[in-house]
Every structure is written in structure tokens, then in C-alpha cells.
Coordinates of C-alpha atoms in Angstrom, one line a residue:
M48 CA -0.2 0.1 -0.1
R49 CA 1.3 3.4 -1.1
I50 CA 1.1 6.6 1.3
L51 CA -1.6 8.9 0.5
P52 CA -0.9 11.5 -2.7
F53 CA -1.0 14.4 -0.5
L54 CA 2.0 12.9 1.6
R55 CA 4.2 12.5 -1.6
C56 CA 6.2 14.9 -4.0
H57 CA 7.6 13.6 -7.0
P58 CA 11.2 15.1 -7.5
D59 CA 9.9 16.8 -10.9
Q60 CA 7.2 18.3 -9.4
A61 CA 9.2 20.2 -6.6
P62 CA 7.7 23.5 -5.1
H63 CA 9.0 27.2 -6.7
D64 CA 8.6 29.0 -3.5
P65 CA 12.3 29.0 -1.9
A66 CA 10.9 28.8 1.7
A67 CA 8.7 26.0 0.8
R68 CA 11.5 24.0 -0.7
I69 CA 13.3 24.5 2.8
Q70 CA 10.6 23.1 4.8
R71 CA 9.6 20.0 2.7
G72 CA 13.2 19.5 1.4
P73 CA 14.9 16.3 3.1
T74 CA 16.8 16.6 6.3
P75 CA 20.4 16.7 5.4
P76 CA 22.1 13.0 7.0
E77 CA 24.9 15.1 8.7
D78 CA 22.0 17.0 10.9
A79 CA 21.6 13.8 12.8
L80 CA 23.7 14.0 15.8
R81 CA 27.3 12.0 15.4
L82 CA 28.0 8.3 16.7
A83 CA 29.1 9.3 20.6
P84 CA 32.7 9.0 20.5
G85 CA 33.9 5.7 21.2
G86 CA 30.2 4.6 21.2
L87 CA 30.0 1.7 18.7
E88 CA 33.3 0.1 20.1
R89 CA 31.9 0.3 23.7
A90 CA 28.3 -1.1 22.3
L91 CA 30.3 -3.8 20.6
A92 CA 32.3 -4.5 24.1
R93 CA 29.3 -4.6 25.9
L94 CA 27.4 -6.6 23.6
P95 CA 28.1 -10.4 24.9
V96 CA 27.0 -9.1 28.2
T97 CA 24.0 -7.6 27.3
V98 CA 22.7 -10.3 25.3
Q99 CA 23.4 -12.8 28.2
A100 CA 21.4 -10.6 30.6
V101 CA 18.4 -10.5 28.1
L102 CA 18.5 -14.3 27.8
H103 CA 18.5 -14.6 31.5
R104 CA 15.9 -12.3 32.4
S105 CA 13.5 -13.4 29.3
G106 CA 14.3 -17.3 29.7
V107 CA 14.8 -17.5 25.9
P108 CA 17.1 -20.5 25.1
G109 CA 19.3 -18.7 22.6
A110 CA 20.0 -16.3 20.3
A111 CA 22.5 -14.9 17.6
V112 CA 23.7 -11.7 16.9
A113 CA 25.5 -10.1 13.8
V114 CA 26.9 -6.3 13.3
V115 CA 27.8 -4.5 10.4
Q116 CA 29.6 -1.2 10.2
G117 CA 31.3 0.5 7.2
G118 CA 31.0 -2.3 4.7
R119 CA 32.2 -5.1 7.3
T120 CA 30.9 -7.7 9.8
V121 CA 32.4 -6.3 12.9
F122 CA 30.2 -8.7 15.3
A123 CA 28.9 -12.3 14.5
R124 CA 28.3 -14.6 17.5
G125 CA 25.9 -17.2 19.0
F126 CA 24.8 -17.5 22.5
G127 CA 22.7 -20.2 24.8
L128 CA 21.3 -23.5 23.2
R129 CA 19.9 -24.5 20.1
D130 CA 17.6 -27.1 21.9
N131 CA 17.3 -26.5 25.6
R132 CA 16.8 -30.3 26.5
G133 CA 20.5 -30.7 25.3
T134 CA 23.7 -28.9 25.2
A135 CA 24.1 -27.7 21.6
P136 CA 25.1 -24.6 21.4
V137 CA 24.0 -21.5 19.1
T138 CA 26.9 -20.6 17.0
A139 CA 27.0 -17.6 14.1
E140 CA 26.4 -20.7 11.6
T141 CA 23.1 -21.7 13.4
V142 CA 19.8 -21.8 11.1
F143 CA 17.0 -19.9 12.7
Q144 CA 13.5 -19.5 11.2
I145 CA 13.5 -15.7 10.6
A146 CA 9.5 -15.5 10.8
S147 CA 8.5 -11.7 9.4
L148 CA 12.2 -10.9 8.9
S149 CA 11.4 -12.5 5.5
K150 CA 9.4 -9.5 4.8
P151 CA 11.9 -7.1 4.0
V152 CA 14.1 -10.1 2.6
T153 CA 11.5 -10.3 0.0
A154 CA 11.3 -6.6 -0.6
T155 CA 15.3 -7.2 -1.5
V156 CA 14.6 -9.7 -3.9
V157 CA 11.8 -7.6 -5.4
A158 CA 14.5 -4.9 -5.9
T159 CA 16.5 -7.1 -7.7
Q160 CA 14.1 -8.0 -10.4
V161 CA 13.0 -4.0 -10.5
A162 CA 16.9 -3.5 -11.3
A163 CA 16.8 -6.2 -14.2
E164 CA 13.5 -4.1 -15.5
R165 CA 11.5 -7.3 -15.1
V166 CA 9.0 -5.5 -13.3
S167 CA 8.6 -2.1 -11.2
W168 CA 7.3 -1.3 -8.0
D169 CA 4.2 0.3 -9.9
D170 CA 3.5 -2.6 -11.9
P171 CA -0.6 -3.9 -11.3
V172 CA -0.2 -7.1 -10.0
R173 CA -3.1 -8.3 -12.6
R174 CA -0.4 -7.8 -14.9
H175 CA 1.4 -10.9 -13.7
L176 CA -1.4 -12.6 -11.8
P177 CA -4.3 -12.3 -14.2
G178 CA -6.6 -14.2 -12.2
L179 CA -6.4 -12.1 -9.1
Q180 CA -9.8 -11.2 -7.5
L181 CA -10.6 -9.2 -4.7
S182 CA -13.8 -8.5 -2.9
D183 CA -13.1 -4.7 -4.6
P184 CA -13.0 -5.5 -8.3
Q185 CA -11.5 -1.8 -8.4
V186 CA -8.8 -2.8 -5.8
A187 CA -7.7 -6.1 -7.9
A188 CA -7.5 -4.0 -11.1
Q189 CA -5.3 -1.1 -9.5
A190 CA -3.1 -2.9 -7.1
T191 CA 0.3 -2.5 -7.8
I192 CA 3.2 -4.9 -6.4
G193 CA 4.1 -2.0 -4.1
D194 CA 0.7 -2.0 -2.4
A195 CA 1.2 -6.0 -1.9
L196 CA 4.1 -5.3 -0.2
E197 CA 3.2 -3.5 2.8
D198 CA -3.9 -20.2 9.5
L199 CA -5.8 -23.5 8.7
G200 CA -2.7 -24.9 6.6
Y201 CA -4.1 -24.4 3.0
P202 CA -1.6 -24.3 0.3
R203 CA -0.6 -20.8 -1.1
G204 CA -2.6 -20.9 -4.3
A205 CA -5.6 -21.8 -2.4
I206 CA -5.5 -19.2 0.0
I207 CA -4.5 -16.6 -2.7
E208 CA -7.7 -17.7 -4.5
R209 CA -9.9 -16.9 -1.6
L210 CA -8.6 -13.4 -1.2
R211 CA -11.5 -12.3 -3.3
L212 CA -13.8 -13.2 -0.5
A213 CA -12.0 -10.6 2.2
P214 CA -13.1 -7.6 3.1
L215 CA -10.8 -4.3 2.7
D216 CA -10.6 -0.9 4.1
P217 CA -10.7 1.8 1.4
F218 CA -8.0 1.9 -1.0
R219 CA -4.4 3.0 0.1
R220 CA -6.1 4.9 2.8
R221 CA -4.2 2.9 5.9
Y222 CA -1.6 0.3 6.6
H223 CA -2.5 -3.2 7.6
Y224 CA -0.1 -6.1 8.8
A225 CA -1.0 -8.9 6.3
N226 CA 1.2 -11.7 5.3
F227 CA -0.7 -12.6 2.0
G228 CA -0.1 -9.1 0.5
F229 CA 3.6 -10.0 0.6
T230 CA 2.8 -13.2 -0.8
I231 CA 1.0 -12.0 -4.0
A232 CA 3.6 -9.2 -4.6
A233 CA 5.9 -12.2 -4.5
E234 CA 4.1 -14.3 -6.7
A235 CA 3.4 -11.8 -9.1
V236 CA 7.3 -10.9 -9.5
A237 CA 7.9 -14.9 -9.7
A238 CA 5.7 -15.0 -12.6
A239 CA 7.2 -12.2 -14.3
A240 CA 10.6 -13.6 -13.7
G241 CA 9.1 -17.2 -14.8
A242 CA 10.1 -19.1 -11.7
A243 CA 9.3 -20.1 -8.4
W244 CA 9.3 -17.8 -5.7
E245 CA 11.9 -20.1 -4.0
D246 CA 14.0 -20.4 -6.5
L247 CA 14.1 -16.8 -7.4
A248 CA 14.8 -15.8 -4.1
A249 CA 17.6 -18.4 -4.2
R250 CA 19.2 -17.2 -7.8
A251 CA 18.5 -13.4 -7.5
L252 CA 19.7 -12.9 -4.1
F253 CA 20.7 -16.1 -1.5
R254 CA 23.3 -17.3 -4.2
P255 CA 24.9 -14.0 -5.3
L256 CA 25.6 -12.8 -1.6
G257 CA 27.1 -16.3 -0.7
M258 CA 24.3 -16.9 1.8
Q259 CA 24.5 -20.7 1.6
A260 CA 22.4 -21.5 4.5
T261 CA 19.2 -19.0 3.9
S262 CA 16.4 -21.0 2.1
A263 CA 12.9 -20.0 1.7
R264 CA 11.6 -23.9 1.7
H265 CA 10.8 -25.5 5.0
A266 CA 12.2 -29.0 4.0
E267 CA 15.5 -27.4 3.7
L268 CA 15.8 -25.9 7.1
L269 CA 14.8 -29.3 8.4
A270 CA 17.6 -31.0 6.5
R271 CA 20.2 -29.0 8.5
D272 CA 22.2 -30.4 11.7
N273 CA 22.7 -26.8 13.0
R274 CA 19.4 -25.3 13.4
A275 CA 17.6 -23.8 16.3
L276 CA 14.6 -25.4 17.5
L277 CA 11.4 -23.1 18.1
H278 CA 10.7 -22.8 21.8
V279 CA 7.1 -21.6 22.6
L280 CA 6.3 -19.9 26.0
Q281 CA 4.0 -22.3 28.2
D282 CA 3.6 -22.2 31.9
G283 CA 6.1 -19.7 31.9
R284 CA 8.7 -21.6 30.8
F285 CA 10.0 -21.9 27.0
Q286 CA 9.6 -25.7 25.8
P287 CA 10.3 -27.1 22.5
L288 CA 6.9 -28.5 21.4
Y289 CA 6.1 -27.4 18.0
D290 CA 7.7 -27.1 14.2
R291 CA 6.5 -24.3 12.2
D292 CA 6.1 -25.0 8.4
A293 CA 5.4 -21.2 6.8
D294 CA 5.8 -22.2 3.1
A295 CA 2.1 -21.4 2.4
Q296 CA 3.2 -17.6 3.0
S297 CA 7.1 -18.2 2.6
P298 CA 7.8 -14.4 1.3
A299 CA 6.1 -13.5 4.4
G300 CA 7.5 -15.8 6.8
G301 CA 9.0 -18.7 5.4
V302 CA 12.4 -17.9 5.1
S303 CA 15.5 -19.6 7.4
S304 CA 18.9 -18.4 7.6
T305 CA 22.2 -17.3 9.7
V306 CA 23.4 -14.1 11.0
L307 CA 26.3 -14.6 9.1
D308 CA 24.1 -14.8 5.8
L309 CA 21.8 -11.8 7.1
A310 CA 25.0 -9.8 8.0
A311 CA 25.9 -10.1 3.9
W312 CA 22.1 -9.1 3.2
M313 CA 22.7 -6.1 5.4
K314 CA 25.8 -4.8 3.9
L315 CA 23.7 -4.9 0.4
L316 CA 21.1 -2.8 2.0
L317 CA 23.6 -0.4 3.2
R318 CA 26.0 0.0 0.5
P319 CA 24.2 -1.4 -3.0
H320 CA 27.1 -0.7 -5.1
R321 CA 29.7 -3.5 -4.7
P322 CA 32.9 -2.4 -6.2
G323 CA 34.2 -5.2 -8.5
Q324 CA 31.1 -7.7 -8.1
P325 CA 28.2 -8.0 -10.2
P326 CA 25.7 -5.6 -9.5
L327 CA 22.6 -7.1 -7.9
L328 CA 20.5 -4.0 -7.4
T329 CA 20.8 -0.1 -8.0
E330 CA 20.0 2.5 -5.1
A331 CA 17.2 3.7 -7.3
A332 CA 15.7 0.2 -7.4
L333 CA 16.1 -0.2 -3.8
L334 CA 15.1 2.9 -2.5
P335 CA 11.3 2.7 -2.5
A336 CA 11.5 0.1 -0.2
L337 CA 13.5 2.0 2.4
V338 CA 11.7 5.1 2.5
P339 CA 7.9 6.2 3.8
Q340 CA 5.2 4.7 1.7
V341 CA 2.1 4.4 4.0
L342 CA 1.5 5.9 7.5
D343 CA 1.7 3.2 10.3
G344 CA -1.2 4.7 12.0
L345 CA -1.5 8.3 13.6
P346 CA 0.8 9.4 16.6
P347 CA -1.0 9.4 19.7
V348 CA 0.0 12.7 20.7
A349 CA 1.5 15.9 18.9
A350 CA 5.1 15.3 20.6
A351 CA 5.3 11.5 19.4
R352 CA 7.7 10.8 16.6
P353 CA 5.8 9.6 13.2
A354 CA 6.1 6.0 11.9
A355 CA 5.6 4.6 8.3
Y356 CA 6.0 1.5 6.3
G357 CA 7.9 1.1 3.1
Y358 CA 8.2 -1.8 1.0
G359 CA 9.0 -4.6 3.8
F360 CA 10.5 -2.1 6.3
N361 CA 9.4 -0.3 9.1
I362 CA 10.4 3.1 8.8
G363 CA 11.3 6.0 11.6
V364 CA 13.8 8.3 13.2
T365 CA 16.1 7.8 16.1
P366 CA 16.2 10.0 18.9
G367 CA 19.5 11.4 17.5
G368 CA 18.1 12.3 14.4
H369 CA 19.0 9.1 12.3
P370 CA 16.7 7.5 10.0
V371 CA 16.3 3.9 11.2
M372 CA 14.8 0.7 9.2
S373 CA 13.7 -1.8 11.2
H374 CA 11.4 -5.2 11.0
S375 CA 10.7 -7.9 13.8
G376 CA 9.7 -11.3 13.3
A377 CA 7.7 -13.5 15.3
F378 CA 6.3 -16.9 15.8
L379 CA 4.2 -17.5 19.2
L380 CA 5.5 -20.9 18.7
G381 CA 8.9 -19.9 19.1
A382 CA 10.6 -17.1 17.2
G383 CA 11.6 -13.8 18.1
T384 CA 14.1 -11.7 15.5
H385 CA 14.9 -8.1 14.6
V386 CA 16.7 -6.0 12.3
Q387 CA 18.1 -2.4 12.6
L388 CA 19.5 -0.5 9.9
L389 CA 20.8 3.2 10.4
P390 CA 21.7 4.3 6.9
S391 CA 23.5 7.7 8.2
A392 CA 25.8 5.7 10.4
D393 CA 26.4 2.9 8.0
L394 CA 25.1 0.6 10.4
G395 CA 23.3 -2.5 11.1
V396 CA 22.1 -5.0 13.3
V397 CA 20.1 -8.5 13.1
V398 CA 19.4 -10.5 16.0
L399 CA 17.5 -14.2 15.9
T400 CA 16.2 -16.1 18.9
N401 CA 14.5 -19.2 19.2
G402 CA 11.9 -18.5 21.8
G403 CA 8.5 -16.9 21.2
P404 CA 8.4 -13.0 20.9
V405 CA 8.9 -11.5 24.6
G406 CA 11.0 -8.6 23.2
A407 CA 14.6 -10.0 23.4
A408 CA 15.6 -9.3 19.8
E409 CA 14.5 -6.0 19.9
A410 CA 15.9 -4.7 23.2
I411 CA 19.5 -6.6 22.2
A412 CA 19.2 -4.6 18.9
A413 CA 18.1 -1.3 20.4
T414 CA 20.3 -1.8 23.4
L415 CA 23.3 -1.7 21.0
T416 CA 22.1 1.2 18.7
D417 CA 21.4 3.8 21.7
T418 CA 25.1 2.8 23.0
A419 CA 26.5 3.5 19.8
Q420 CA 24.6 6.7 19.4
F421 CA 24.9 8.3 22.9
G422 CA 27.2 6.1 24.9
A423 CA 24.5 4.3 26.7
P424 CA 21.0 2.8 26.5
L425 CA 18.7 5.7 27.1
R426 CA 16.3 2.8 28.4
D427 CA 15.7 -0.6 29.9
W428 CA 14.7 -1.8 26.7
F429 CA 14.0 -5.3 27.5
A430 CA 11.4 -4.0 30.0
A431 CA 10.0 -1.6 27.8
F432 CA 9.7 -4.3 24.7
N433 CA 8.6 -6.9 26.9
G434 CA 5.5 -5.1 28.3
R435 CA 4.3 -4.5 24.6
M436 CA 4.6 -8.0 23.9
Q437 CA 2.4 -9.7 26.8
G438 CA -0.6 -8.7 24.6
L439 CA 0.4 -11.4 22.2
Y440 CA -0.1 -14.0 24.7
A441 CA -3.6 -13.0 26.0
P442 CA -6.3 -15.6 25.5
V443 CA -8.7 -15.2 22.4
G444 CA -12.2 -15.9 21.6
D445 CA -15.6 -14.6 22.9
L446 CA -15.5 -17.5 25.9
A447 CA -12.4 -17.0 27.3
G448 CA -12.3 -15.9 30.6
G449 CA -15.8 -16.4 31.3
P450 CA -17.7 -18.3 33.5
P451 CA -19.9 -21.3 31.8
P452 CA -23.8 -20.6 31.8
A453 CA -24.9 -21.2 35.3
T454 CA -28.3 -23.3 34.2
P455 CA -27.3 -23.9 30.5
E456 CA -29.8 -25.5 28.2
P457 CA -28.9 -29.3 27.0
P458 CA -27.9 -29.6 23.7
R459 CA -29.5 -31.3 20.7
A460 CA -28.6 -35.2 19.9
A461 CA -25.1 -35.3 18.7
E462 CA -26.3 -36.3 15.2
A463 CA -28.6 -33.1 14.4
Y464 CA -25.3 -31.2 14.1
A465 CA -22.9 -33.6 12.7
G466 CA -22.1 -33.3 8.6
R467 CA -20.1 -31.4 6.3
Y468 CA -20.0 -27.2 6.1
D469 CA -19.0 -25.0 3.6
S470 CA -17.5 -21.9 3.6
D471 CA -16.2 -20.0 0.7
F472 CA -13.6 -18.2 2.2
F473 CA -12.5 -20.9 4.8
G474 CA -13.1 -23.9 3.0
P475 CA -15.2 -27.2 4.4
A476 CA -15.6 -28.2 8.0
E477 CA -17.3 -31.6 9.2
I478 CA -18.8 -32.1 12.5
V479 CA -18.0 -35.4 13.6
T480 CA -19.7 -37.8 16.3
A481 CA -17.4 -40.3 18.4
D482 CA -19.3 -41.7 21.7
G483 CA -22.0 -39.2 21.8
K484 CA -19.2 -36.3 21.9
L485 CA -18.8 -33.6 18.9
A486 CA -15.2 -32.7 17.2
I487 CA -15.1 -30.2 14.0
L488 CA -12.5 -31.0 11.3
L489 CA -10.8 -28.2 9.8
G490 CA -8.3 -27.7 7.0
P491 CA -6.8 -29.8 4.4
Q492 CA -5.4 -32.3 7.3
R493 CA -9.0 -32.4 8.8
R494 CA -7.6 -31.6 12.0
P495 CA -9.8 -32.3 14.7
H496 CA -10.9 -29.4 17.4
P497 CA -13.5 -31.1 20.0
L498 CA -16.6 -29.2 20.8
A499 CA -17.7 -29.4 24.4
P500 CA -21.6 -28.7 25.2
W501 CA -21.6 -24.8 26.4
D502 CA -25.4 -23.6 26.3
G503 CA -27.8 -25.3 23.6
D504 CA -26.7 -25.1 20.1
V505 CA -23.4 -22.9 21.4
F506 CA -20.4 -25.3 22.0
A507 CA -17.1 -24.3 23.0
L508 CA -14.0 -24.8 20.9
A509 CA -10.4 -24.3 22.1
P510 CA -8.3 -22.8 19.5
L511 CA -5.4 -24.6 18.1
G512 CA -2.3 -23.3 16.7
E513 CA 0.1 -20.2 16.7
N514 CA -2.9 -17.6 17.1
A515 CA -4.1 -19.3 19.7
P516 CA -2.7 -18.9 23.2
K517 CA -3.3 -20.9 26.2
G518 CA -6.6 -20.4 27.7
S519 CA -8.3 -19.4 24.4
L520 CA -11.8 -20.4 23.9
S521 CA -14.4 -19.8 21.5
S522 CA -17.9 -20.1 20.6
V523 CA -19.4 -22.5 17.7
R524 CA -22.9 -21.4 17.4
F525 CA -25.4 -23.7 15.5
T526 CA -28.6 -21.9 14.0
M527 CA -31.4 -24.2 12.5
E528 CA -32.9 -22.9 9.5
E529 CA -35.4 -24.3 7.1
G530 CA -32.4 -24.8 4.5
G531 CA -30.4 -26.8 7.1
P532 CA -28.1 -25.6 10.0
Q533 CA -25.4 -23.0 10.2
A534 CA -22.2 -23.1 12.4
S535 CA -20.2 -19.6 13.2
S536 CA -17.4 -19.3 15.1
S537 CA -15.8 -16.3 16.2
L538 CA -12.0 -17.0 17.0
G539 CA -11.2 -13.4 18.3
W540 CA -10.0 -12.1 15.1
T541 CA -12.6 -13.3 12.4
R542 CA -16.1 -14.7 12.1
R543 CA -15.9 -18.4 10.5
D544 CA -19.3 -19.1 8.9
W545 CA -20.6 -22.2 7.2
R546 CA -23.8 -23.6 5.8
A547 CA -24.9 -27.4 5.7
G548 CA -24.9 -29.1 2.3
G549 CA -23.2 -29.0 -0.8
G550 CA -20.4 -31.1 -0.3
E551 CA -18.7 -34.2 -1.9
A552 CA -19.2 -35.9 1.4
A553 CA -23.1 -35.5 1.5
R554 CA -24.6 -37.0 4.7
H555 CA -26.5 -40.0 3.2
A556 CA -28.0 -40.9 6.4
R557 CA -30.3 -38.1 6.0
L558 CA -31.3 -37.8 2.3
D559 CA -34.5 -39.0 2.8
R560 CA -35.6 -36.9 5.3
A561 CA -34.7 -33.2 6.4
A562 CA -31.7 -33.6 4.9
P563 CA -29.4 -30.4 7.0
R564 CA -26.6 -30.9 4.4
C565 CA -28.6 -30.9 1.3
G566 CA -31.2 -28.0 2.3
R567 CA -35.3 -28.7 2.5
R568 CA -36.6 -31.9 0.8
L569 CA -37.5 -31.2 -2.7
S570 CA -40.5 -31.6 -4.0
R571 CA -41.9 -31.4 -7.6
G572 CA -41.0 -28.4 -9.3
A573 CA -39.4 -26.8 -6.6
A574 CA -36.5 -24.1 -7.2
V575 CA -33.6 -25.0 -5.3
D576 CA -30.9 -22.9 -6.9
R577 CA -30.7 -20.7 -3.8
I578 CA -30.4 -23.7 -1.1
L579 CA -26.8 -23.8 -1.3
P580 CA -24.4 -21.2 -0.7
R581 CA -23.0 -19.4 -4.1
R582 CA -20.3 -21.2 -6.1
A583 CA -21.2 -24.9 -4.3
P584 CA -20.0 -27.4 -6.7
W585 CA -22.6 -29.9 -5.5
C586 CA -26.2 -30.2 -5.7
C587 CA -28.2 -31.9 -3.0
L588 CA -30.1 -34.9 -3.8
R589 CA -33.3 -36.6 -3.3
P590 CA -35.1 -39.8 -4.2
W591 CA -35.7 -40.9 -7.6
R592 CA -39.3 -40.6 -8.8
P593 CA -40.8 -43.3 -10.7
D594 CA -42.8 -40.7 -12.9
E595 CA -39.2 -39.7 -14.4
R596 CA -39.1 -41.4 -17.9
L597 CA -35.7 -43.0 -18.8
R598 CA -34.4 -44.6 -21.6
Q599 CA -31.4 -46.7 -22.5
G600 CA -28.5 -44.5 -24.5
S601 CA -26.1 -45.8 -26.3
G602 CA -22.2 -45.8 -25.0
G603 CA -20.4 -47.9 -22.7
A604 CA -20.7 -49.1 -19.4
G605 CA -19.9 -47.0 -16.2
H606 CA -21.8 -43.9 -17.1
R607 CA -25.0 -42.8 -15.8
H608 CA -27.8 -40.4 -16.0
A609 CA -28.7 -37.3 -14.3
A610 CA -32.1 -35.5 -14.8
F611 CA -32.3 -31.6 -13.8
F612 CA -35.6 -30.1 -12.9
V613 CA -35.7 -26.5 -14.1
P614 CA -37.2 -24.0 -11.5
G615 CA -40.8 -23.3 -12.3
N616 CA -41.8 -26.2 -14.4
A617 CA -42.4 -29.3 -12.8
R618 CA -42.3 -31.6 -16.1
Q619 CA -39.1 -30.3 -17.5
V620 CA -36.2 -32.3 -17.5
A621 CA -32.5 -32.2 -18.8
P622 CA -30.1 -34.7 -19.5
L623 CA -26.3 -35.1 -18.0
R624 CA -23.8 -37.6 -18.6
L625 CA -21.7 -38.4 -15.9
P626 CA -18.8 -41.3 -15.1
W627 CA -19.9 -43.6 -12.3
G628 CA -17.8 -43.2 -9.2
G629 CA -15.8 -40.4 -11.3
A630 CA -15.1 -36.8 -11.1
G631 CA -18.7 -36.3 -12.6
G632 CA -20.3 -37.9 -9.3
R633 CA -20.1 -39.6 -6.2
R634 CA -21.7 -42.7 -5.0
L635 CA -23.5 -42.0 -2.1
G636 CA -25.9 -44.6 -0.2
G637 CA -28.1 -45.2 -3.8
Y638 CA -27.7 -41.6 -4.9
V639 CA -25.1 -40.0 -6.8
A640 CA -23.9 -36.4 -6.2
V641 CA -24.1 -34.5 -9.2
P642 CA -22.3 -31.0 -10.0
R643 CA -24.3 -28.1 -11.0
S644 CA -25.1 -28.0 -14.9
A645 CA -24.4 -24.3 -16.3
G646 CA -28.0 -22.5 -17.0
L647 CA -30.3 -25.2 -15.6
G648 CA -29.9 -23.9 -11.8
G649 CA -31.4 -27.2 -10.3
C650 CA -30.4 -30.1 -8.4
A651 CA -29.7 -33.5 -10.4
A652 CA -31.5 -36.5 -9.3
V653 CA -30.1 -40.0 -10.2
P654 CA -31.2 -43.5 -10.0
G655 CA -29.7 -45.5 -7.6
R656 CA -28.6 -48.8 -9.9
R657 CA -25.8 -49.3 -12.5
G658 CA -25.8 -49.7 -15.8
G659 CA -25.0 -48.5 -19.4
R660 CA -25.3 -44.7 -19.9
L661 CA -28.9 -43.5 -19.8
A662 CA -30.4 -40.3 -21.0
A663 CA -33.3 -38.5 -19.9
Q664 CA -36.0 -37.8 -22.4
R665 CA -37.1 -33.9 -22.2
R666 CA -40.8 -33.8 -22.2
R667 CA -43.3 -31.2 -21.1
G668 CA -46.6 -31.9 -19.8

């Protein structure tokens, strides 16, 4: 997303009034306070003690730090343990998952393609991803690669396709932290380069800089022996309980690297021109990423320094007047990372840790840059950042922290809720029963989440995963309607809605009754095109009626007939051939689920016997 037009001024449109030029012109870098005499040396000398103190206060098992200045790596070292159950130490060569620190790395890869003139920051995303759809067609048409640069476990392509259903704020009006904006931009650039994103990142940035331990693929991380495990904060201590595969959003959070590799990256950012080496990017191609493009919210008071976001970098100003580019990365499951660049001081620091975000990485970096600028840190940075991070661990969900109802209504029989539910955005969910208890299966791995009775048709769900801290509790509410039950859940950040019906695994046990999956029981001539959600790929079923005349058709075995009733005309049917049990239809307890037929808008009814291809005879009464 880009900054509002009135906040931008093209160099060719500079104001003519000299006073205006002075007021609106950039502040010269030399106006920033000089680094304190001996400040950087003092900061580097104190850095080991600083890191050890922060690890002790935070409980984070391990960290690695690198500092670059003047085009050289002046510090690179590991501290603590890769896995707090053992003794393997963290070194400067230890590979960490860098989480959202992947975003500025991705922006740098994009800058290499801008320098190569394969794309520009202002290219419409649709130029390279013509299938992109968003809920606002105008935004989808106008969104640029720059605009985009600012989980249930579905693959990347499926999630990008479903972004057409996500609500949007007014275009280019505010900054939102969004992993899949980055992913869209990266996919567009990769398409322009004719390569998979992971291969492009390696070819355009990692290999030329000698970043041999850096990868955008989770499998390559797992293959490395010297890697730090994730440690999640649970019950007051860090524990190595989870793995985090971020391949679906690799450009936004799936990169793994070492501080030595990232030191090479920081040196490129601070000095894009590399004497005696082939150019990877130009200052002109990189600059848009490192300057404000959109305000990161408004300052709470007039005395506060404003913050902005570039393309993959947070942009601000230090108390000493130095522009600073930074970014943090965090997995609640066990990673905290941070990078800071002060171009006017030719200084950069990166900190990688293997504990969930508690402010450790940010505190180490801020203490170093403060000491370099002012001779000593301006505050207790760990206390400051740790306080900000506490909210990340607060339980989420509309039932979290609340008492259960004093006199709850009993739920219906478990079978009343069971079945498959469909959501255009989140995909299918299935409610299953076992020993009279309910669970909801979500995502392509169909991970079970138990549902506990709460009050009548309301059940309690304890969300699992990174975005569900311990103690999280959400309601799953079933609403019984004529067209079948609906289920919705508020998991703290969004509302998930499913409507029963319309899936491959249609509930055949209820096809001859109210059939909540399929909508109401069909009668002659009933118009059924509104029973299922829009774009539902499967129609509901009903028993075959004897007055529907069939005739044997020619063709091989393994095909079967489907009759579509056109809404408003009880006696009009239309033929459809489909393979038995194949992609066209699914055998379900004597019925076959049949895909919708374009232009007919009705539901399919299929005879329950096998045989050669049958064709319906269109007839009018």
C-alpha cells in the first residue's frame, strides 16, 4: 500500500517557493547527531553481556547476533542453546526461522527484479497474476506490487484465490499487517521472472551474496543439523513443542537463515554498489523499499515521532535524528527476530532468537544502537519491549475468561449437528461424532478440534495453533434454519461461517429426511438454486421419482444419467452424462452427488442402479 497522494511529492514537481523548498526538503543526513565518540566500540564490547542478561531475564534459550558497520561484519556470535533439552550451542552458523524478517528479505528480492527491469514497484499485480480477484474489483485492478508489499494450513494458491472474499478497507488509506499481501506481490514477481518464488529468491539474492545457509523452503531448514528449534512460552517457561511450516506464506514468513548470511544482506542494503562485483540491484531500485510509503497509524500525541512503512521495512527516526529501517519477526510457537539499519551511520544489527516473542531480540538491538549513538542505552529496553509483547499471549475468543452459564440448556442429539459445512473463504468443515461427542475437522489435514457443550446450540472450542494462546476459548454456534443448520465461530480475529450442504461427502444417512446438508426435502418443481451457497460445486439430492421416464442410451458402461428439474416447470428435465464414481459424480448410499449444470440451476436426481449410459427424454406435460 502506498502513502496518500498529499504525502508524496515527485522530485520533478518540487515547489517553486524557496521557503517551501526548505520546509519540505529532506533533512540532510549530517544533521543527525554524530555517533558518540567510542560509542560503537563500547556497544560491541558490552554486547555479549547485554545478550546474556536479556537471555537470563527472558528465559529465551538461545540467540545469535551480527553487526555490520562500514561495509564490514564487526561482530557475529551465538549465545545459549539450540534446544534447551540438550547442550548443543548456538553459533553464528546456526540456522533460525526468521519469521516476518522474511518480509524485508522478500522486498530486497523484488528490488533485484526492479533493477533487472523485469517488474516495477508500480506494476499492477494483475499484469503478472491475471487471475487475482479481491472483494473490491477496483482494488484488484489497481493494486500494484508495491501496494501488496506492505492459518488453517491451505496451500498458497488456494489462499490467494480466496482473498477475493476478504473484506477491504478503503484503498491506500491505511496500513495493515498482512502476510498474504506480501505473498501476492512475491508470486507476481516470480511469475514475471518465470520461476517459482523460492527458486527466484535463491537465484537473485541468496547465491550471489554467498548466503549458502539461507532458504525459503521449510524442508531445506529441516535437513540442516545446525538449526535452532522453536521454543514456545507455556506455563512460564520456554519449551520445544512445535514445528512451524510457513511454506504457504514463505515470502512473508518462511525464510530461514543465519546471522552471517543476514550480515551479507545488511551490507548490500547499506551499500548497494559493490565495487568489483556484478551489480545485484541499484540504489534507485532499492530506495522505494527504504522510504515511507504509508503511515503506520497516526501518532497518539503531537509530541510523538511518526512511524511509517516502506516496502517491507518499518521506517522511523531515532532520538538522535538518524533514519532507521527495521523489522521484527515472531512465531508465537517459538521465534523472535529483529533487524535495525541506520544508513546515516552505515550501521546494521540483526538478532535471531529461538524463543517466542518476548522483546528479547528488539531489546538487544536497541541497546546496541543506543550505546553506539549516545554512549549508553536510553532506557531498559527489555522491560519496555517485554511489556508491549504481553498482549500477544492474552487468550482470544468470545468465551475466554468468562464463566460457563449457570443453567445451560442441553444440546440436541449429536447427530443433529453432524455433517459437512461449507464456507467459500475458509473451505469445508466437518462436524463428526464419536461416543456421543462432537468434533470439528478443519483444514486440508482435517485436524480435529473437540466441541464441548456450552449452552443449547452453542459449543465451546479451544482453538489450536499459533494464533491461539493458552486459555483461548471460542464459541461455535449452530443456527437451525429451514435450509439446514449453519455454524459460526468467533476465533478472536474473524468470524467463520459455514452453511450445511453442498459437499462431496454429503450425508447420505439423511437424504430421505430433512437432509440438513442439502437443504429442505425437494418437492415436484421446487426451485432449489438458492438452497446452497453461491459457487457450491455440488447439488443436493433426493430420491428418484418413478414418473421420471428414462430410456437406455448408447455408450459404454460406467456412465449414468442425471435429470435436472428446471425451476418453475415441474415436468421439464434435461440430460447429463457423468462417469460412475468419477469426477462427475460420487456414489453415496444409493444416490449420486452431481455437479451443477450451467444454465439449469436445479438439483440433480440420479437412479440408484448401475448400468450403461442412460439419457433423460426431455418432455413437457
